[in-house]
mmCIF file of C-alpha atoms (C1' of nucleotides) in Angstrom:
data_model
loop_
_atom_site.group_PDB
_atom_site.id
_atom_site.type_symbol
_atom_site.label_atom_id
_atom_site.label_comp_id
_atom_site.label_asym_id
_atom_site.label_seq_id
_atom_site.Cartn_x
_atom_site.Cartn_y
_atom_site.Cartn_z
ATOM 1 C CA UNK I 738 0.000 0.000 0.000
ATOM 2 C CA UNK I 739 0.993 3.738 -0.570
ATOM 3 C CA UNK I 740 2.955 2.575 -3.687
ATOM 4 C CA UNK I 741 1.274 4.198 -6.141
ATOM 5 C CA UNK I 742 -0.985 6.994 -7.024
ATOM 6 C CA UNK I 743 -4.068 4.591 -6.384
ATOM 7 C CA UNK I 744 -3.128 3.093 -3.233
ATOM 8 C CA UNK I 745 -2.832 6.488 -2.499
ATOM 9 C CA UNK I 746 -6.209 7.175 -3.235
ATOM 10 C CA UNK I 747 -7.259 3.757 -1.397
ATOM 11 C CA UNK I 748 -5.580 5.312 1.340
ATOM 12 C CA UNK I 749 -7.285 8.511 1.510
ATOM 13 C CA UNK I 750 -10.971 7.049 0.986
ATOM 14 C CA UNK I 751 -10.291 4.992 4.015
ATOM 15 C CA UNK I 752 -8.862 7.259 5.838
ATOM 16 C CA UNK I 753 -11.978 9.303 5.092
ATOM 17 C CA UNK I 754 -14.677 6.598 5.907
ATOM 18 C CA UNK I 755 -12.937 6.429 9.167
ATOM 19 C CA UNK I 756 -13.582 9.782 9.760
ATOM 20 C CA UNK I 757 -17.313 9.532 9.244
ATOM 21 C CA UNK I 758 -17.173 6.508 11.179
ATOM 22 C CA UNK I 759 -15.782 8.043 13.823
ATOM 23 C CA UNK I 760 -17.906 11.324 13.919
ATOM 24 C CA UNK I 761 -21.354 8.883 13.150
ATOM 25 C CA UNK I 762 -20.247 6.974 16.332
ATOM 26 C CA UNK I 763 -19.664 10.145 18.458
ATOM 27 C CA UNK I 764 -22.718 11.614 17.532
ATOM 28 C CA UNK I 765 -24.854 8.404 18.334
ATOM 29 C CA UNK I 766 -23.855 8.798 21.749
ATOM 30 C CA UNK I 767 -25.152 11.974 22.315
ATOM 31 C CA UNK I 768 -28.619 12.426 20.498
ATOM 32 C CA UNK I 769 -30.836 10.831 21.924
ATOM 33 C CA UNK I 770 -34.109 12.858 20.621
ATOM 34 C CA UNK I 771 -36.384 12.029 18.814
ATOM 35 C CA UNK I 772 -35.023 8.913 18.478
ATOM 36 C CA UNK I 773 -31.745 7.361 19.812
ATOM 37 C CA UNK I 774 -29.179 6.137 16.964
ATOM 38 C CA UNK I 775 -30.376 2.749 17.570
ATOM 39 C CA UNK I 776 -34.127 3.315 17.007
ATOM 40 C CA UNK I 777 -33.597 5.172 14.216
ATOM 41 C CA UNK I 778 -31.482 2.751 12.296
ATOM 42 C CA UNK I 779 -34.075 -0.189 13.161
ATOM 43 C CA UNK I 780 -37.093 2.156 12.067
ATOM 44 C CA UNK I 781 -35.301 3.154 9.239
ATOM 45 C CA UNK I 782 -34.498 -0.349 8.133
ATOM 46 C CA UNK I 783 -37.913 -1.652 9.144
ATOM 47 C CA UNK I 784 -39.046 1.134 6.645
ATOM 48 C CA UNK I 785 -37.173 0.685 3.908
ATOM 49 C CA UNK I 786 -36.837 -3.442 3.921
ATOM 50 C CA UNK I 787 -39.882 -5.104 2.556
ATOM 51 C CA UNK I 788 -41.031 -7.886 4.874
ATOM 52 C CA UNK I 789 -38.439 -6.957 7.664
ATOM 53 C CA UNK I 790 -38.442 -9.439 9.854
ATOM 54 C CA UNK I 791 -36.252 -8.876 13.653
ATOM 55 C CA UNK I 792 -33.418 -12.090 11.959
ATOM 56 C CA UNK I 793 -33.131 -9.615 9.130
ATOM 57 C CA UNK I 794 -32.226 -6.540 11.278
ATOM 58 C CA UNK I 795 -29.759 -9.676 13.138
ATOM 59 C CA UNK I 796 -27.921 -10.379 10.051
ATOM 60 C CA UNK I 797 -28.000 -6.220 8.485
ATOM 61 C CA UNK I 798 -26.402 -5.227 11.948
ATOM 62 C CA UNK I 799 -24.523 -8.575 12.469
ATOM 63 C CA UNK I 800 -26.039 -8.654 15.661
ATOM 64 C CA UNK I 801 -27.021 -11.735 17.872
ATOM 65 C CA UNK I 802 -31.441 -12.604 17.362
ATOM 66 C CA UNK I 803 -31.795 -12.303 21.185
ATOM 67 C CA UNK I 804 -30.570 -8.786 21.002
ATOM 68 C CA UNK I 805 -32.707 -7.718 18.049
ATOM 69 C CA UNK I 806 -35.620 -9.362 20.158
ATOM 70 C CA UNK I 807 -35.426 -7.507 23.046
ATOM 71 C CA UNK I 808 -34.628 -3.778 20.841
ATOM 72 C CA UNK I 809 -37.403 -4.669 18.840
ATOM 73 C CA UNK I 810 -39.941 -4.722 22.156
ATOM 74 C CA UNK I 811 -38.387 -1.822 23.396
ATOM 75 C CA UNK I 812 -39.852 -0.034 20.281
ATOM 76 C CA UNK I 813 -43.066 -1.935 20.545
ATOM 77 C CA UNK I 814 -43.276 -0.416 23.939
ATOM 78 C CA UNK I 815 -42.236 2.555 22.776
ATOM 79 C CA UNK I 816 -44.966 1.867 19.921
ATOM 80 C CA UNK I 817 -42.818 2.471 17.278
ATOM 81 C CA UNK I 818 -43.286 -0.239 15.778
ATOM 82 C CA UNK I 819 -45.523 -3.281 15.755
ATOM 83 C CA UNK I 820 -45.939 -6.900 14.156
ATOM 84 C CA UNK I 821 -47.972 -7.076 11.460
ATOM 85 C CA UNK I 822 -51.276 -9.415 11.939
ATOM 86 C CA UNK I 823 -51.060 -12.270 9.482
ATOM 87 C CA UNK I 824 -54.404 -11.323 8.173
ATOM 88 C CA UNK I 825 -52.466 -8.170 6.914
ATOM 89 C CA UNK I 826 -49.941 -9.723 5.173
ATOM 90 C CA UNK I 827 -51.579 -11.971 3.595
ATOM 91 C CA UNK I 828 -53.762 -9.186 2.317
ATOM 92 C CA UNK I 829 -51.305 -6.533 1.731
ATOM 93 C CA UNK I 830 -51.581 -5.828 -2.270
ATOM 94 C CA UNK I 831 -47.525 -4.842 -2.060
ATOM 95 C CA UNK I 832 -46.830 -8.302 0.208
ATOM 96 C CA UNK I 833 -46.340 -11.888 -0.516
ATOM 97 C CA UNK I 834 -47.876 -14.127 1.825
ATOM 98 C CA UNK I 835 -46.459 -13.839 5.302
ATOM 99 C CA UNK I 836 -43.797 -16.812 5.122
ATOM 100 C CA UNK I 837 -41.565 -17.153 7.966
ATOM 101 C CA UNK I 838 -40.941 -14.624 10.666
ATOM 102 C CA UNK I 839 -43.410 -11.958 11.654
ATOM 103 C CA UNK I 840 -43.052 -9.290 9.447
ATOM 104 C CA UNK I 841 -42.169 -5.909 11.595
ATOM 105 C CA UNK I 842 -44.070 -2.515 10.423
ATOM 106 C CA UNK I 843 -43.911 1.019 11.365
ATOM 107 C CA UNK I 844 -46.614 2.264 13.591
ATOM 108 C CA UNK I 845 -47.946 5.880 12.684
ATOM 109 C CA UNK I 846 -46.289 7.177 15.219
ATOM 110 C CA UNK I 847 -43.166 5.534 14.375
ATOM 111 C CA UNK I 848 -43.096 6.604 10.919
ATOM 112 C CA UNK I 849 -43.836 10.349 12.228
ATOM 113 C CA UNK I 850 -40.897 10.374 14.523
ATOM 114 C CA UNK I 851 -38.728 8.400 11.957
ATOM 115 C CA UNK I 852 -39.032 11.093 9.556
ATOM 116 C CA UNK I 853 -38.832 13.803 12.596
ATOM 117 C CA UNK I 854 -35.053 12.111 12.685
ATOM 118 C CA UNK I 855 -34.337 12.244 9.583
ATOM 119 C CA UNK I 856 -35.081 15.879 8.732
ATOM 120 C CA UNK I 857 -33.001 16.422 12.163
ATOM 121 C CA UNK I 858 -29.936 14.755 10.705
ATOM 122 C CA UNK I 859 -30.401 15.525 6.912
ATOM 123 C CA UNK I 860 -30.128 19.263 8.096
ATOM 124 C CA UNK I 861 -26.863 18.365 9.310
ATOM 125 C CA UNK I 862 -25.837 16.661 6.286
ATOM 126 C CA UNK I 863 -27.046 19.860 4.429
ATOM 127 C CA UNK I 864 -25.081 22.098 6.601
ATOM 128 C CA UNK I 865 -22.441 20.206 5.779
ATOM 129 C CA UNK I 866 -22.326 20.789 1.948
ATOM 130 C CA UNK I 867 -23.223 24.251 2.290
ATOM 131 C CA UNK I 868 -20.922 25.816 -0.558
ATOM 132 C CA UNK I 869 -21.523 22.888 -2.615
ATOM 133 C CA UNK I 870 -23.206 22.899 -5.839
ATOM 134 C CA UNK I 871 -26.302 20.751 -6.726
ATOM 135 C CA UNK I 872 -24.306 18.980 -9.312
ATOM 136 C CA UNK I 873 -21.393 18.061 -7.153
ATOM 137 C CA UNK I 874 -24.256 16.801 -4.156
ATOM 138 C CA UNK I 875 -25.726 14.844 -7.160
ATOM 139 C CA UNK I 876 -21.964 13.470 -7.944
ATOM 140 C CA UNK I 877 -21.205 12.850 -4.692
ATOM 141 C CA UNK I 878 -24.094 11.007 -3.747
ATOM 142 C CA UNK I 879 -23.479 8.419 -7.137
ATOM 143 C CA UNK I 880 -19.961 8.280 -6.341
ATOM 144 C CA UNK I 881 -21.359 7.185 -2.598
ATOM 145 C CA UNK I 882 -23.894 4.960 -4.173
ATOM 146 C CA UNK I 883 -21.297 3.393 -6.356
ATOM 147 C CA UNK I 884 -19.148 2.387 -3.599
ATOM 148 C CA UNK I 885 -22.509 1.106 -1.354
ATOM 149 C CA UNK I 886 -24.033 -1.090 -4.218
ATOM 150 C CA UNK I 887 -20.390 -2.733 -4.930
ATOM 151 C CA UNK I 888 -19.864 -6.384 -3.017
ATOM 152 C CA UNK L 1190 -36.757 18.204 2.279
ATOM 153 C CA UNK L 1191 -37.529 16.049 -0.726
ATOM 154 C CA UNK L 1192 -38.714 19.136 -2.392
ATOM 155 C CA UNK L 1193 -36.070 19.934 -4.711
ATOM 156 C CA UNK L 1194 -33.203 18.232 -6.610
ATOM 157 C CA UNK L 1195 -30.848 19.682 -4.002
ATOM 158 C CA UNK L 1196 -33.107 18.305 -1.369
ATOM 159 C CA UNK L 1197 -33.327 14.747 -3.197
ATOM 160 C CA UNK L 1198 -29.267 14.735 -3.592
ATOM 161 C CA UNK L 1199 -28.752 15.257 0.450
ATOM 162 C CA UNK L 1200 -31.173 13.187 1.047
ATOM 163 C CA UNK L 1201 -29.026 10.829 -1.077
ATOM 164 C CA UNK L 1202 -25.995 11.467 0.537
ATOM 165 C CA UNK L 1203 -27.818 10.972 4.174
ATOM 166 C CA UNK L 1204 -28.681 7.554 2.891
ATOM 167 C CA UNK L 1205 -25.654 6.411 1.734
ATOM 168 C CA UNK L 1206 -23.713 7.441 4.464
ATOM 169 C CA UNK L 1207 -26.335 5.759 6.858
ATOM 170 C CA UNK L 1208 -25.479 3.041 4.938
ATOM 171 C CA UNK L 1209 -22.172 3.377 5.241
ATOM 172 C CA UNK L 1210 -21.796 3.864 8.968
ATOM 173 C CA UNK L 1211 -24.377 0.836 9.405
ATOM 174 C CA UNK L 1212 -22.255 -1.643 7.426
ATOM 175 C CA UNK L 1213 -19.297 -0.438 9.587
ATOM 176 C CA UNK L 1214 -21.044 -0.839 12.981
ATOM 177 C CA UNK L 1215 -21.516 -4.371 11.646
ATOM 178 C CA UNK L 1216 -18.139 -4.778 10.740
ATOM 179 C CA UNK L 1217 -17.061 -3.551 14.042
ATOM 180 C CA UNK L 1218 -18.976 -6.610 15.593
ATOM 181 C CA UNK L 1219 -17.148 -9.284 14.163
ATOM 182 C CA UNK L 1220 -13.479 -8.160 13.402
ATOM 183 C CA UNK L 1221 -11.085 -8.453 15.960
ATOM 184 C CA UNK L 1222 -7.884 -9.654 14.077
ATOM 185 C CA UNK L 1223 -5.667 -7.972 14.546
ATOM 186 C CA UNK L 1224 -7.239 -5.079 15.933
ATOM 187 C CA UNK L 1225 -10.599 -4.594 17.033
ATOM 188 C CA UNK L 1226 -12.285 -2.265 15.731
ATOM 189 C CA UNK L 1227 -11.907 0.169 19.104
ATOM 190 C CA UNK L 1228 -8.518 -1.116 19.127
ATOM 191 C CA UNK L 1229 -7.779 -0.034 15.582
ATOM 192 C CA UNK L 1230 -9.894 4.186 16.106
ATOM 193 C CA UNK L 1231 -7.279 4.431 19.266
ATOM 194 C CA UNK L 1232 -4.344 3.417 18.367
ATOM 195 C CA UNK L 1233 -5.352 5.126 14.673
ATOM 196 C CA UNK L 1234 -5.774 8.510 17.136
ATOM 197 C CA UNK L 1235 -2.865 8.471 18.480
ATOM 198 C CA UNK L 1236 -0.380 7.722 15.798
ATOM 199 C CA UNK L 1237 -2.572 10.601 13.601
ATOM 200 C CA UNK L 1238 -2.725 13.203 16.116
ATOM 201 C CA UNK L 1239 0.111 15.459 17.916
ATOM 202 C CA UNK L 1240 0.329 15.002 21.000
ATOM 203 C CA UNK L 1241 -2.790 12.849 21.609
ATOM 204 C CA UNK L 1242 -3.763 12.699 25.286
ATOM 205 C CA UNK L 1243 -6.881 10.402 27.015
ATOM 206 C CA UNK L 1244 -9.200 13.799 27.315
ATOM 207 C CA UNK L 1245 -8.672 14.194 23.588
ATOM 208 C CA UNK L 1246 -9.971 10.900 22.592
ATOM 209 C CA UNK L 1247 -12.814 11.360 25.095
ATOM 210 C CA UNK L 1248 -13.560 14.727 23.157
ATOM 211 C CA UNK L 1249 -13.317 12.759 19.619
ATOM 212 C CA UNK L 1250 -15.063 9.890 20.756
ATOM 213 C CA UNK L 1251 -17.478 11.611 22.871
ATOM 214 C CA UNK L 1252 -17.078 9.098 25.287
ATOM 215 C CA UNK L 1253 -16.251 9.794 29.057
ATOM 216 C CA UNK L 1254 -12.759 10.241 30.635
ATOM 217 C CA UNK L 1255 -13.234 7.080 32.620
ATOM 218 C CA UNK L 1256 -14.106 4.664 29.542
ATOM 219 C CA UNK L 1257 -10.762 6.581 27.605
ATOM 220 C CA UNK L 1258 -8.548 5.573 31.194
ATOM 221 C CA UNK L 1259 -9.730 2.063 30.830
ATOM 222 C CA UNK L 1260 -9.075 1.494 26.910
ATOM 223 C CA UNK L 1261 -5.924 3.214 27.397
ATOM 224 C CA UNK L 1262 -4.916 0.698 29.956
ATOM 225 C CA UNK L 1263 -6.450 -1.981 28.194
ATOM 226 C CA UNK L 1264 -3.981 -0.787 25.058
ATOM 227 C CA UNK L 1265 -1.218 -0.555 27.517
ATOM 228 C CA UNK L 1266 -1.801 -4.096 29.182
ATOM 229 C CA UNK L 1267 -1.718 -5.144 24.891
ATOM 230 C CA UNK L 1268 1.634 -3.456 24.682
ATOM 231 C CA UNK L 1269 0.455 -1.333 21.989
ATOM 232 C CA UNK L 1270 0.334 2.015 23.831
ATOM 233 C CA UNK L 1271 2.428 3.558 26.147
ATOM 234 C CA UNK L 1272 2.869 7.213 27.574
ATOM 235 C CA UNK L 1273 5.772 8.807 26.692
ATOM 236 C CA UNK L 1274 8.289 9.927 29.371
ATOM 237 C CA UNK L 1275 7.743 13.521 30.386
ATOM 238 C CA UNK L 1276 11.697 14.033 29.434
ATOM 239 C CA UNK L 1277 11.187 12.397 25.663
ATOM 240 C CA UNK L 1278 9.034 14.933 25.023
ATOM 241 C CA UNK L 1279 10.104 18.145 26.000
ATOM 242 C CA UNK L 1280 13.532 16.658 24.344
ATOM 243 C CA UNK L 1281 11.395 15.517 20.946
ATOM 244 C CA UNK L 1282 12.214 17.435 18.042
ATOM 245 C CA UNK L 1283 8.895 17.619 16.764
ATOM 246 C CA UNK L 1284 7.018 18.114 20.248
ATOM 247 C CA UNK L 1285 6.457 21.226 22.341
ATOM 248 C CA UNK L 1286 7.070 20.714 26.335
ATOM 249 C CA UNK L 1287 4.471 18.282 27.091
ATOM 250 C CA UNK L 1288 2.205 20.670 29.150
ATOM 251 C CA UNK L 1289 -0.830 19.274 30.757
ATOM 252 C CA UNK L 1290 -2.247 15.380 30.721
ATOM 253 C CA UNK L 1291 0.090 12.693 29.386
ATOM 254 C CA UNK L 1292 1.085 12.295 26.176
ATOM 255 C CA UNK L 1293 0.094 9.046 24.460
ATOM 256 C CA UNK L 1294 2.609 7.330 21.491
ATOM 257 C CA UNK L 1295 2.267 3.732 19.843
ATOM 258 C CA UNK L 1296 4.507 1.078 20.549
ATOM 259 C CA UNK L 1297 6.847 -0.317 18.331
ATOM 260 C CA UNK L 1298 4.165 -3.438 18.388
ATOM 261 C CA UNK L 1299 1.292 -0.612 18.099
ATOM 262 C CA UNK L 1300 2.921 0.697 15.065
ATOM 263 C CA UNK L 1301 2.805 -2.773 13.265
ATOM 264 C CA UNK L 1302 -0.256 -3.899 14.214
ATOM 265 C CA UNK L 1303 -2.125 -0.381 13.181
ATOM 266 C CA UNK L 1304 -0.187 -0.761 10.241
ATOM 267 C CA UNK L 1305 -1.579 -4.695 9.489
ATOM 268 C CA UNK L 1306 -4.928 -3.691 10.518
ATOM 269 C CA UNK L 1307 -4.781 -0.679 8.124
ATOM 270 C CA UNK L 1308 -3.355 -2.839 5.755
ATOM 271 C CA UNK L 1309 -6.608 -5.099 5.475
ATOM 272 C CA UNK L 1310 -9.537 -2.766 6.063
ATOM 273 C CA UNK L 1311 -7.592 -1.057 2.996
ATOM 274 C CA UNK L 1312 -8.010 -4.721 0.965
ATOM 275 C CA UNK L 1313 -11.434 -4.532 1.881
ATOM 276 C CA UNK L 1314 -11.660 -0.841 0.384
ATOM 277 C CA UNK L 1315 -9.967 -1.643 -2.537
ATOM 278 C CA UNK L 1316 -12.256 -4.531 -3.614
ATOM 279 C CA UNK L 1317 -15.265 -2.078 -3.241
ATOM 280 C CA UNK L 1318 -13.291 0.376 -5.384
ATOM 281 C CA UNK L 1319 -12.777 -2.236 -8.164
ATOM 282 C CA UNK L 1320 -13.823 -1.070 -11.529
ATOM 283 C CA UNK L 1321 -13.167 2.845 -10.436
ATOM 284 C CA UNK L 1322 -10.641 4.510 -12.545
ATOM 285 C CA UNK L 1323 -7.271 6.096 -10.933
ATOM 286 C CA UNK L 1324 -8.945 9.734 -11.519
ATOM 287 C CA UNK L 1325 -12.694 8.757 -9.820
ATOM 288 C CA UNK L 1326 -10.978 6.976 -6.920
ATOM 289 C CA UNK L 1327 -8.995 10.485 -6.386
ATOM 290 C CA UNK L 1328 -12.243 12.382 -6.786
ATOM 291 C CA UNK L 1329 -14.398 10.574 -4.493
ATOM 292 C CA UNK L 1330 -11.309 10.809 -1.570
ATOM 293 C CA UNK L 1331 -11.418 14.071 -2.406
ATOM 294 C CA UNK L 1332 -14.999 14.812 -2.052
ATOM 295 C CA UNK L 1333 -15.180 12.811 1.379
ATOM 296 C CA UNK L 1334 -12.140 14.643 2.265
ATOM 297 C CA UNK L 1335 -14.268 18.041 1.332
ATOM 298 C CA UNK L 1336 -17.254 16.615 3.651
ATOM 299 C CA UNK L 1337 -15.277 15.867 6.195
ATOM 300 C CA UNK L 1338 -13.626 19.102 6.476
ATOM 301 C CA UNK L 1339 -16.654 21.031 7.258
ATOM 302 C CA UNK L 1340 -17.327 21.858 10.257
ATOM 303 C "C1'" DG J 12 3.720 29.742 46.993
ATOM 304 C "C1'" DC J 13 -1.196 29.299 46.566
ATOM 305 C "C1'" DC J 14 -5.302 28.441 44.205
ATOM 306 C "C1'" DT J 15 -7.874 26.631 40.616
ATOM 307 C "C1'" DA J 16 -8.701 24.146 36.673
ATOM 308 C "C1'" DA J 17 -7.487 20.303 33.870
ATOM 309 C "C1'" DT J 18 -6.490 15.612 33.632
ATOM 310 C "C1'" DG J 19 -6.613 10.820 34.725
ATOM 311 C "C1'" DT J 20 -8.140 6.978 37.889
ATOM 312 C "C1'" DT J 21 -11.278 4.189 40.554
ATOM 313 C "C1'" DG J 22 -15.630 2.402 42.509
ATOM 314 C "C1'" DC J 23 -20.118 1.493 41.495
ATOM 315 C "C1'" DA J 24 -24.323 1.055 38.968
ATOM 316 C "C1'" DT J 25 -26.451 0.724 34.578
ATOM 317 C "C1'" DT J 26 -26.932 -0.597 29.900
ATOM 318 C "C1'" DA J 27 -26.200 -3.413 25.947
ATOM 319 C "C1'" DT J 28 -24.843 -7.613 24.210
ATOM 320 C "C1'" DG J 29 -23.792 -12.600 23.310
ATOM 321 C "C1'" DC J 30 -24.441 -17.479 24.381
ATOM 322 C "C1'" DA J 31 -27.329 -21.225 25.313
ATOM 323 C "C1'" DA J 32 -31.553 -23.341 25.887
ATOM 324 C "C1'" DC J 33 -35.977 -23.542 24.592
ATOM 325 C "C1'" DA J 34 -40.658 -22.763 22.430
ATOM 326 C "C1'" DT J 35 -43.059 -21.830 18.390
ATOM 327 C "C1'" DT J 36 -43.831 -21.876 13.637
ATOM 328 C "C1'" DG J 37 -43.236 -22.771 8.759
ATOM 329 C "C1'" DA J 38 -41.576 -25.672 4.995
ATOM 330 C "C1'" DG J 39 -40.860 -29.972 2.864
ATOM 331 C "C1'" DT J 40 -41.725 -34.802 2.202
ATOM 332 C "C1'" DG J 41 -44.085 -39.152 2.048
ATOM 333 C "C1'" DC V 477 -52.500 -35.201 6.817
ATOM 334 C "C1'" DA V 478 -48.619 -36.425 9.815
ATOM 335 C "C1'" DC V 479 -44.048 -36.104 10.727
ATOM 336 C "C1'" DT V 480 -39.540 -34.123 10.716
ATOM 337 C "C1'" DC V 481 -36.463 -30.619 10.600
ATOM 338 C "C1'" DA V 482 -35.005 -26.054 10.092
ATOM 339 C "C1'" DA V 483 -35.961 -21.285 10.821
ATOM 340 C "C1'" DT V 484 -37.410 -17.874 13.869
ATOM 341 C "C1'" DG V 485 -38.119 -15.492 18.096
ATOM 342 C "C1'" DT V 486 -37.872 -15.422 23.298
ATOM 343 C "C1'" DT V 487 -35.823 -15.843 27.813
ATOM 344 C "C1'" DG V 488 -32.309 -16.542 31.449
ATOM 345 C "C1'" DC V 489 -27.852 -15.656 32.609
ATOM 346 C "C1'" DA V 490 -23.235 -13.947 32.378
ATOM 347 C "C1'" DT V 491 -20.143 -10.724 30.433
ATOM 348 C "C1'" DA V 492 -18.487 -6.478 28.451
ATOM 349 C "C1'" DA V 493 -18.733 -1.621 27.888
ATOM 350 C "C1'" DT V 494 -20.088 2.629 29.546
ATOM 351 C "C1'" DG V 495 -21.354 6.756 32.378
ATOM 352 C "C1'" DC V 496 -21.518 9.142 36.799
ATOM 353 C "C1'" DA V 497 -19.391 10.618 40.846
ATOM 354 C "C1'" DA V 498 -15.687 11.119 43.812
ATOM 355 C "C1'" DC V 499 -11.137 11.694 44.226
ATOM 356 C "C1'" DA V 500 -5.996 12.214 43.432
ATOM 357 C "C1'" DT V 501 -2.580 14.312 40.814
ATOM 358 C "C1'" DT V 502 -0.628 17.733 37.983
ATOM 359 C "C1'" DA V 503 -0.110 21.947 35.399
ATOM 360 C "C1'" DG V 504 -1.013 26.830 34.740
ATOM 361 C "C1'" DG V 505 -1.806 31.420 36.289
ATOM 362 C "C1'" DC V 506 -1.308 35.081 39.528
#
DNA sequence: GCCTAATGTTGCATTATGCAACATTGAGTG
DNA sequence: CACTCAATGTTGCATAATGCAACATTAGGC
């Protein structure tokens, strides 16, 4: 590594995801409203995963099943976020049938406060690329993409 | 938000990087050779900042002075950290007089297993970049580098 | 030298997590 | 349909990580 101009540029990208590691992990410790870093990254997964079931969110976050079953009551108590009935699934026009696993969903209030979060930390993402154009947002979030969708 | 193009393309960017921090928590969870991945931020601190002392990793971290005491020692116990003697610094050629708090350094052990760790988080990096030119590699570093820097 | 603030440590309690065991449920097969 | 097995989710328990509070030590300023 460091050998050439694009180990050089491995180098730097790393170095740069660490960054926003770091700062993502800092920041999770500290806001806590509306919704902790935790509950918003299960909302928003439960939101944006069709059929999200709790061994999904085990395997996303590489976490153990027992610890995805007791966050997911704490947002049921919470009521963030409930099971779906069967009877709902099976009816859903945008579901299959049910299948294994009970299939999570978003309460009302959940989505409300989900997207309460999101504005929250999308304004800091915005105040971020103040200065930027909308063209080099647009590039930056492909470029971003790119890297995300690789495997 | 959502309302414009410049809205959709930091909404974008909030997604991604979600994305990004969430595959990194998971990550985190299950790699801990050599270095986990607390291992790896602290010792990654210290060798990248001047100077580094326990109450600046609490600040970075936003964790609390006592968790930052403990990790140290942990490190310490690992023979990958060690402070530095109040008379190598004020004699170091590139260090002031150390002032207040101790001053952390790496190990010669510290150095080379920061460097191995690096050295395969970078592999990992690299396979996600595969496919990207020399020139879009160097752009996106440099556009993370651009995010980053704003405070 | 004295005082105060900054820094780091330690005890304790709390929180989050993983492992293991188990119960329940769904899928597949005959 | 019955049976078997695997997948899924829950619960008990132990462990690891963390924060708060109190305190000791050290450095800086007057």
């Amino acid at each position: 590594m460091n050998n050439t101009p694009r180990d050089g540029g491995i180098e730097a990208v790393f170095s740069q995801l660490r960054e926003i590691s770091r700062r993502s992990n800092a920041r999770s410790r500290i806001i806590d409203h509306p919704l902790t870093f935790v509950e918003h990254s299960l909302l928003r997964f439960i939101a944006t995963t069709e059929g999200a079931r709790a061994t999904d969110i085990a395997t996303a976050f590489s976490l153990n099943r027992s610890t995805v079953s007791r966050q997911i009551n704490t947002l049921i108590r919470l009521e963030l976020v409930q099971y779906q009935d069967s009877e709902n699934s099976a009816e859903s026009p945008t579901h299959g049938p049910s299948g294994r696993g009970k299939i999570l969903a978003l309460t009302e209030r959940g989505h409300s406060q989900l997207a309460s979060s999101t504005a929250a930390h999308q304004n800091v993402v915005q105040e971020r690329l103040t200065g930027w154009t909308d063209a080099e947002i647009t590039s930056f979030a492909a470029a971003l993409a790119r890297y995300n969708a690789a495997e």
